[in-house]
């Protein structure tokens, strides 16, 4: 079945640095790749998503890139701030399929 | 107004008891879900309903029984609770069928089985 691997499991950066989280997926039919942010004790919330007809998408300080050939997608956060500290989840799904989440990355931004 | 609301927020109970968690969405979405988040933060889908019909039923013990009286509500009943059921349970909804759409999560129910 579909599998999504996410790395690293923890990431610590200094405020102002960039952070990159990487995911790979197994099902080549996957065509939707969202990223969710979950702050401590809160619900997961969608921060950005990308579909397979697009290679890159940006929204202010966050961007996602997709390499369909390698079945790989990444989240990039620039100019990190303490409020970016959270657990980030990648996910993948195909039409008619279920959304499979990666294992999560705990990002810590140190002031 | 809260888009996806679930109750209770905390649930502490003894092994062997039966408990229910309720979920309601006021977004007019067609699809609702239950996810389980374990102590390692892993989010795993349990069930999904589209317009009151069960469309995803993962490998979940049959002690867990979802019920959808209408497309705005999806409740989760758990019989004979076990220690391993302790987790945070999230309800979610999405506009269309299945999962190529943004998920809106509820605030979660932290279940502790003693």
Short mmCIF file of C-alpha atoms in Angstrom, two decimals:
data_model
loop_
_atom_site.label_atom_id
_atom_site.label_comp_id
_atom_site.label_asym_id
_atom_site.label_seq_id
_atom_site.Cartn_x
_atom_site.Cartn_y
_atom_site.Cartn_z
CA UNK A 1 0.00 0.00 0.00
CA UNK A 2 0.89 3.68 -0.07
CA UNK A 3 3.70 4.72 2.25
CA UNK A 4 5.03 8.18 3.07
CA UNK A 5 8.44 8.58 4.69
CA UNK A 6 9.37 11.90 6.31
CA UNK A 7 12.77 13.18 7.47
CA UNK A 8 14.14 14.39 9.76
CA UNK A 9 12.03 13.48 12.79
CA UNK A 10 13.43 16.46 14.70
CA UNK A 11 14.98 19.68 13.43
CA UNK A 12 16.47 22.52 15.42
CA UNK A 13 17.42 25.82 13.76
CA UNK A 14 18.36 29.32 14.85
CA UNK A 15 15.85 32.09 14.29
CA UNK A 16 16.34 33.53 10.82
CA UNK A 17 17.79 30.34 9.35
CA UNK A 18 16.01 28.17 6.79
CA UNK A 19 14.43 24.79 7.52
CA UNK A 20 13.87 21.97 5.04
CA UNK A 21 11.74 18.88 5.60
CA UNK A 22 11.72 16.07 3.06
CA UNK A 23 9.20 13.36 2.19
CA UNK A 24 9.10 10.45 -0.21
CA UNK A 25 6.05 8.51 -1.31
CA UNK A 26 5.66 5.07 -2.78
CA UNK A 27 2.55 5.20 -5.00
CA UNK A 28 3.31 6.83 -8.34
CA UNK A 29 -0.43 7.52 -8.79
CA UNK A 30 -0.36 10.02 -5.90
CA UNK A 31 -1.33 13.46 -7.11
CA UNK A 32 -2.04 15.59 -4.03
CA UNK A 33 0.59 16.58 -1.45
CA UNK A 34 -0.47 18.74 1.50
CA UNK A 35 1.57 19.92 4.48
CA UNK A 36 0.02 20.35 7.91
CA UNK A 37 1.35 22.24 10.92
CA UNK A 38 0.41 21.16 14.44
CA UNK A 39 1.31 23.44 17.32
CA UNK A 40 1.60 21.91 20.78
CA UNK A 41 -1.82 20.83 22.05
CA UNK A 42 -3.59 22.12 18.96
CA UNK A 43 -5.20 20.63 15.85
CA UNK A 44 -3.30 20.05 12.60
CA UNK A 45 -3.86 22.88 10.10
CA UNK A 46 -3.09 22.97 6.40
CA UNK A 47 -0.31 25.43 5.57
CA UNK A 48 0.33 24.67 1.91
CA UNK A 49 -0.48 22.01 -0.66
CA UNK A 50 0.67 21.11 -4.15
CA UNK A 51 -0.83 19.01 -6.91
CA UNK A 52 1.12 16.84 -9.31
CA UNK A 53 0.74 19.18 -12.28
CA UNK A 54 2.89 21.77 -10.49
CA UNK A 55 6.58 21.56 -9.56
CA UNK A 56 6.77 24.34 -6.99
CA UNK A 57 4.44 26.54 -4.98
CA UNK A 58 5.25 29.48 -2.69
CA UNK A 59 3.32 31.33 -0.03
CA UNK A 60 5.34 34.06 1.68
CA UNK A 61 8.05 32.32 3.73
CA UNK A 62 7.01 28.76 2.90
CA UNK A 63 7.46 26.83 -0.32
CA UNK A 64 6.94 23.29 -1.44
CA UNK A 65 8.72 21.51 -4.27
CA UNK A 66 7.67 18.28 -5.97
CA UNK A 67 9.80 15.88 -7.98
CA UNK A 68 7.41 13.34 -9.48
CA UNK A 69 10.15 11.29 -11.09
CA UNK A 70 11.90 10.75 -7.79
CA UNK A 71 8.57 10.61 -5.87
CA UNK A 72 9.92 13.21 -3.52
CA UNK A 73 8.55 16.50 -2.13
CA UNK A 74 9.94 19.03 0.32
CA UNK A 75 8.84 21.90 2.54
CA UNK A 76 11.09 24.94 2.77
CA UNK A 77 10.65 27.59 5.46
CA UNK A 78 12.83 30.69 5.13
CA UNK A 79 13.62 33.31 7.80
CA UNK A 80 12.30 31.05 10.53
CA UNK A 81 10.65 32.59 13.58
CA UNK A 82 9.96 31.11 17.05
CA UNK A 83 6.26 30.83 16.13
CA UNK A 84 7.22 28.38 13.37
CA UNK A 85 8.05 25.87 16.14
CA UNK A 86 5.61 22.98 15.73
CA UNK A 87 5.25 19.47 14.33
CA UNK A 88 4.97 19.43 10.55
CA UNK A 89 3.33 16.58 8.64
CA UNK A 90 3.58 15.83 4.96
CA UNK A 91 0.91 13.69 3.32
CA UNK A 92 0.06 12.15 -0.04
CA UNK A 93 -3.07 10.85 -1.72
CA UNK A 94 -4.33 9.81 -5.10
CA UNK A 95 -7.77 10.32 -6.63
CA UNK A 96 -10.18 7.99 -4.89
CA UNK A 97 -7.56 7.06 -2.29
CA UNK A 98 -6.99 7.95 1.33
CA UNK A 99 -4.61 10.58 2.67
CA UNK A 100 -1.47 9.00 4.11
CA UNK A 101 0.56 11.08 6.56
CA UNK A 102 4.29 11.03 7.13
CA UNK A 103 5.63 10.46 10.63
CA UNK A 104 6.01 14.16 11.43
CA UNK A 105 8.95 16.51 12.00
CA UNK A 106 9.27 18.42 15.25
CA UNK A 107 10.75 21.81 14.32
CA UNK A 108 12.27 23.92 17.04
CA UNK A 109 13.30 27.51 16.24
CA UNK A 110 15.64 28.94 18.85
CA UNK A 111 15.59 32.71 19.41
CA UNK B 1 -18.23 29.75 15.04
CA UNK B 2 -16.11 26.63 15.28
CA UNK B 3 -16.08 24.81 11.94
CA UNK B 4 -15.46 21.28 13.25
CA UNK B 5 -16.31 20.73 16.89
CA UNK B 6 -15.85 17.56 18.91
CA UNK B 7 -16.73 16.70 22.48
CA UNK B 8 -15.48 15.97 25.01
CA UNK B 9 -12.01 17.54 24.89
CA UNK B 10 -10.73 15.22 27.60
CA UNK B 11 -11.95 11.75 28.50
CA UNK B 12 -10.50 9.76 31.40
CA UNK B 13 -11.99 6.34 31.99
CA UNK B 14 -11.31 2.87 33.32
CA UNK B 15 -10.42 -0.17 31.24
CA UNK B 16 -13.47 -2.09 30.11
CA UNK B 17 -15.80 0.92 29.96
CA UNK B 18 -17.71 2.08 26.87
CA UNK B 19 -17.41 5.70 25.74
CA UNK B 20 -18.47 7.94 22.87
CA UNK B 21 -16.95 10.97 21.18
CA UNK B 22 -19.17 13.31 19.19
CA UNK B 23 -18.26 15.41 16.16
CA UNK B 24 -20.17 18.03 14.22
CA UNK B 25 -19.18 20.22 11.26
CA UNK B 26 -21.00 23.34 10.09
CA UNK B 27 -19.09 23.73 6.83
CA UNK B 28 -21.54 21.86 4.64
CA UNK B 29 -18.83 19.30 3.81
CA UNK B 30 -19.70 15.92 2.35
CA UNK B 31 -16.93 13.85 3.94
CA UNK B 32 -15.96 13.29 7.57
CA UNK B 33 -13.14 11.32 9.16
CA UNK B 34 -11.78 9.96 12.39
CA UNK B 35 -8.01 9.99 12.92
CA UNK B 36 -6.02 8.56 15.83
CA UNK B 37 -2.82 10.31 16.96
CA UNK B 38 -0.64 8.16 19.18
CA UNK B 39 2.01 9.21 21.66
CA UNK B 40 4.60 9.43 18.87
CA UNK B 41 2.36 11.96 17.08
CA UNK B 42 1.62 9.61 14.17
CA UNK B 43 -1.72 10.48 12.50
CA UNK B 44 -3.56 7.39 11.29
CA UNK B 45 -6.93 7.34 9.56
CA UNK B 46 -9.54 5.11 11.14
CA UNK B 47 -12.79 5.78 9.28
CA UNK B 48 -14.24 8.01 6.62
CA UNK B 49 -17.87 8.72 5.73
CA UNK B 50 -19.18 10.43 2.61
CA UNK B 51 -22.79 11.60 2.83
CA UNK B 52 -23.46 9.20 5.71
CA UNK B 53 -21.91 6.22 3.89
CA UNK B 54 -18.82 4.45 5.15
CA UNK B 55 -16.07 4.68 2.52
CA UNK B 56 -12.90 3.97 4.50
CA UNK B 57 -12.66 1.42 7.26
CA UNK B 58 -9.07 0.80 8.24
CA UNK B 59 -7.84 -2.15 10.22
CA UNK B 60 -9.47 -1.00 13.42
CA UNK B 61 -10.75 -3.36 16.17
CA UNK B 62 -14.49 -3.85 15.89
CA UNK B 63 -14.77 -2.37 19.39
CA UNK B 64 -14.69 0.94 17.48
CA UNK B 65 -17.99 1.76 15.78
CA UNK B 66 -18.57 5.01 13.90
CA UNK B 67 -22.07 6.35 13.36
CA UNK B 68 -23.14 9.11 11.01
CA UNK B 69 -26.79 10.15 11.57
CA UNK B 70 -26.43 12.86 8.91
CA UNK B 71 -23.60 14.31 6.85
CA UNK B 72 -22.87 16.99 9.49
CA UNK B 73 -22.26 14.51 12.29
CA UNK B 74 -19.87 11.62 12.79
CA UNK B 75 -19.69 10.01 16.22
CA UNK B 76 -17.29 7.37 17.48
CA UNK B 77 -18.31 4.76 20.00
CA UNK B 78 -15.68 2.59 21.68
CA UNK B 79 -16.60 -0.56 23.59
CA UNK B 80 -14.52 -2.36 26.20
CA UNK B 81 -11.79 0.26 26.33
CA UNK B 82 -8.18 -0.97 26.56
CA UNK B 83 -4.98 0.74 27.73
CA UNK B 84 -3.74 0.86 24.14
CA UNK B 85 -6.72 2.99 23.12
CA UNK B 86 -5.20 5.95 24.95
CA UNK B 87 -4.48 8.58 22.30
CA UNK B 88 -5.79 11.82 20.87
CA UNK B 89 -8.70 11.28 18.49
CA UNK B 90 -9.30 13.91 15.82
CA UNK B 91 -12.44 14.34 13.79
CA UNK B 92 -12.01 16.05 10.41
CA UNK B 93 -14.06 17.02 7.38
CA UNK B 94 -13.44 17.87 3.75
CA UNK B 95 -15.54 19.37 1.02
CA UNK B 96 -15.51 16.67 -1.62
CA UNK B 97 -15.30 12.93 -1.74
CA UNK B 98 -12.25 11.42 -0.18
CA UNK B 99 -8.99 13.12 0.31
CA UNK B 100 -7.80 15.36 -2.49
CA UNK B 101 -9.14 18.30 -0.57
CA UNK B 102 -8.10 20.33 2.47
CA UNK B 103 -8.93 18.65 5.76
CA UNK B 104 -10.45 20.72 8.55
CA UNK B 105 -9.68 19.13 11.92
CA UNK B 106 -11.55 19.36 15.17
CA UNK B 107 -9.68 20.30 18.34
CA UNK B 108 -9.17 16.68 19.37
CA UNK B 109 -10.28 14.44 22.23
CA UNK B 110 -7.55 13.24 24.55
CA UNK B 111 -8.59 9.79 25.72
CA UNK B 112 -6.81 8.31 28.74
CA UNK B 113 -7.65 4.73 29.70
CA UNK B 114 -6.53 3.80 33.22
#
